[in-house]
PDB file of C-alpha atoms in Angstrom:
ATOM      1  CA  TRP K   1    -267.310  90.104 -69.599  1.00  0.00           C
ATOM      2  CA  GLY K   2    -269.681  90.537 -66.684  1.00  0.00           C
ATOM      3  CA  ALA K   3    -267.493  93.374 -65.490  1.00  0.00           C
ATOM      4  CA  LEU K   4    -268.738  95.473 -68.391  1.00  0.00           C
ATOM      5  CA  LYS K   5    -272.220  95.384 -66.787  1.00  0.00           C
ATOM      6  CA  ASN K   6    -270.782  97.208 -63.784  1.00  0.00           C
ATOM      7  CA  SER K   7    -271.055 100.892 -64.612  1.00  0.00           C
ATOM      8  CA  SER K   8    -268.314 101.827 -62.158  1.00  0.00           C
ATOM      9  CA  ILE K   9    -265.789  99.501 -63.820  1.00  0.00           C
ATOM     10  CA  ARG K  10    -266.921 100.500 -67.309  1.00  0.00           C
ATOM     11  CA  ASN K  11    -266.684 104.220 -66.543  1.00  0.00           C
ATOM     12  CA  ARG K  12    -263.292 103.890 -64.863  1.00  0.00           C
ATOM     13  CA  ALA K  13    -261.992 101.812 -67.825  1.00  0.00           C
ATOM     14  CA  LEU K  14    -263.250 104.481 -70.269  1.00  0.00           C
ATOM     15  CA  THR K  15    -261.464 107.219 -68.235  1.00  0.00           C
ATOM     16  CA  ILE K  16    -258.256 105.245 -68.046  1.00  0.00           C
ATOM     17  CA  SER K  17    -258.479 104.432 -71.765  1.00  0.00           C
ATOM     18  CA  ALA K  18    -258.999 108.131 -72.585  1.00  0.00           C
ATOM     19  CA  VAL K  19    -255.992 109.238 -70.574  1.00  0.00           C
ATOM     20  CA  VAL K  20    -253.570 106.398 -71.284  1.00  0.00           C
ATOM     21  CA  GLY K  21    -254.659 105.996 -74.868  1.00  0.00           C
ATOM     22  CA  SER K  22    -254.041 109.652 -75.546  1.00  0.00           C
ATOM     23  CA  ILE K  23    -250.594 109.460 -74.010  1.00  0.00           C
ATOM     24  CA  GLN K  24    -249.781 106.334 -76.042  1.00  0.00           C
ATOM     25  CA  THR K  25    -251.134 107.986 -79.227  1.00  0.00           C
ATOM     26  CA  ALA K  26    -248.980 111.021 -78.600  1.00  0.00           C
ATOM     27  CA  ILE K  27    -245.949 108.813 -78.100  1.00  0.00           C
ATOM     28  CA  ASN K  28    -246.639 106.526 -81.079  1.00  0.00           C
ATOM     29  CA  GLN K  29    -248.210 108.883 -83.575  1.00  0.00           C
ATOM     30  CA  GLY K  30    -247.149 112.280 -82.273  1.00  0.00           C
ATOM     31  CA  ASP K  31    -244.655 112.952 -84.987  1.00  0.00           C
ATOM     32  CA  TYR K  32    -247.313 112.433 -87.626  1.00  0.00           C
ATOM     33  CA  ILE K  33    -249.754 114.649 -85.795  1.00  0.00           C
ATOM     34  CA  LEU K  34    -247.217 117.430 -85.240  1.00  0.00           C
ATOM     35  CA  LEU K  35    -245.967 117.307 -88.812  1.00  0.00           C
ATOM     36  CA  GLY K  36    -249.536 117.355 -90.132  1.00  0.00           C
ATOM     37  CA  THR K  37    -249.024 114.026 -91.970  1.00  0.00           C
ATOM     38  CA  PHE K  38    -251.533 112.063 -89.932  1.00  0.00           C
ATOM     39  CA  SER K  39    -253.546 109.990 -92.411  1.00  0.00           C
ATOM     40  CA  ALA K  40    -256.620 107.786 -92.408  1.00  0.00           C
ATOM     41  CA  GLU K  41    -254.335 104.713 -92.548  1.00  0.00           C
ATOM     42  CA  LEU K  42    -253.236 105.424 -88.973  1.00  0.00           C
ATOM     43  CA  MET K  43    -256.771 105.466 -87.555  1.00  0.00           C
ATOM     44  CA  PRO K  44    -256.924 101.689 -86.974  1.00  0.00           C
ATOM     45  CA  LYS K  45    -253.702 101.958 -84.946  1.00  0.00           C
ATOM     46  CA  VAL K  46    -255.158 104.768 -82.832  1.00  0.00           C
ATOM     47  CA  PHE K  47    -258.367 102.889 -82.345  1.00  0.00           C
ATOM     48  CA  LEU K  48    -256.540  99.761 -81.260  1.00  0.00           C
ATOM     49  CA  THR K  49    -254.457 101.799 -78.803  1.00  0.00           C
ATOM     50  CA  TYR K  50    -257.630 102.994 -77.049  1.00  0.00           C
ATOM     51  CA  LEU K  51    -259.317  99.595 -77.297  1.00  0.00           C
ATOM     52  CA  ALA K  52    -256.363  97.690 -75.848  1.00  0.00           C
ATOM     53  CA  THR K  53    -256.103 100.068 -72.923  1.00  0.00           C
ATOM     54  CA  PHE K  54    -259.849  99.782 -72.286  1.00  0.00           C
ATOM     55  CA  LEU K  55    -259.734  95.976 -72.387  1.00  0.00           C
ATOM     56  CA  VAL K  56    -256.758  95.703 -70.091  1.00  0.00           C
ATOM     57  CA  SER K  57    -258.502  97.995 -67.584  1.00  0.00           C
ATOM     58  CA  VAL K  58    -261.665  95.923 -67.697  1.00  0.00           C
ATOM     59  CA  TYR K  59    -259.772  92.695 -67.390  1.00  0.00           C
ATOM     60  CA  SER K  60    -257.697  93.988 -64.448  1.00  0.00           C
ATOM     61  CA  ALA K  61    -260.794  95.124 -62.598  1.00  0.00           C
ATOM     62  CA  SER K  62    -262.586  91.885 -63.322  1.00  0.00           C
ATOM     63  CA  ARG K  63    -259.683  89.832 -61.953  1.00  0.00           C
ATOM     64  CA  LEU K  64    -259.456  92.051 -58.853  1.00  0.00           C
ATOM     65  CA  MET K  65    -263.248  91.574 -58.224  1.00  0.00           C
ATOM     66  CA  SER K  66    -262.815  87.805 -58.640  1.00  0.00           C
ATOM     67  CA  GLU K  67    -259.948  87.703 -56.117  1.00  0.00           C
ATOM     68  CA  ASP K  68    -261.875  89.893 -53.679  1.00  0.00           C
ATOM     69  CA  GLN K  69    -264.845  87.517 -53.926  1.00  0.00           C
ATOM     70  CA  LYS K  70    -262.595  84.546 -53.265  1.00  0.00           C
ATOM     71  CA  THR K  71    -261.067  86.276 -50.234  1.00  0.00           C
ATOM     72  CA  VAL K  72    -264.524  87.026 -48.836  1.00  0.00           C
ATOM     73  CA  ARG K  73    -265.581  83.349 -49.225  1.00  0.00           C
ATOM     74  CA  ILE K  74    -262.419  82.146 -47.483  1.00  0.00           C
ATOM     75  CA  LEU K  75    -262.785  84.579 -44.639  1.00  0.00           C
ATOM     76  CA  SER K  76    -266.451  83.765 -44.180  1.00  0.00           C
ATOM     77  CA  LYS K  77    -265.691  80.063 -43.962  1.00  0.00           C
ATOM     78  CA  LYS K  78    -262.996  80.744 -41.321  1.00  0.00           C
ATOM     79  CA  THR K  79    -265.469  82.669 -39.120  1.00  0.00           C
ATOM     80  CA  GLN K  80    -268.077  79.944 -39.184  1.00  0.00           C
TER      81      GLN K  80
END
């Protein structure tokens, strides 16, 4: 969860979550929205759609940072 302390990762994950979450919500709940039958019972699903996208983005960035750090350590050992 250290990646959440990184404002760049956090902000990028929020942006991705807003865009992708909105697309997923339109796909999954769009018929309810267009018909005007969207109800409070659907709010947890919409929230989880955005949350899952945010968490996947943070996790992916965290793993990438971890792999980059490993690569740097390996390369620095080879140059010594």
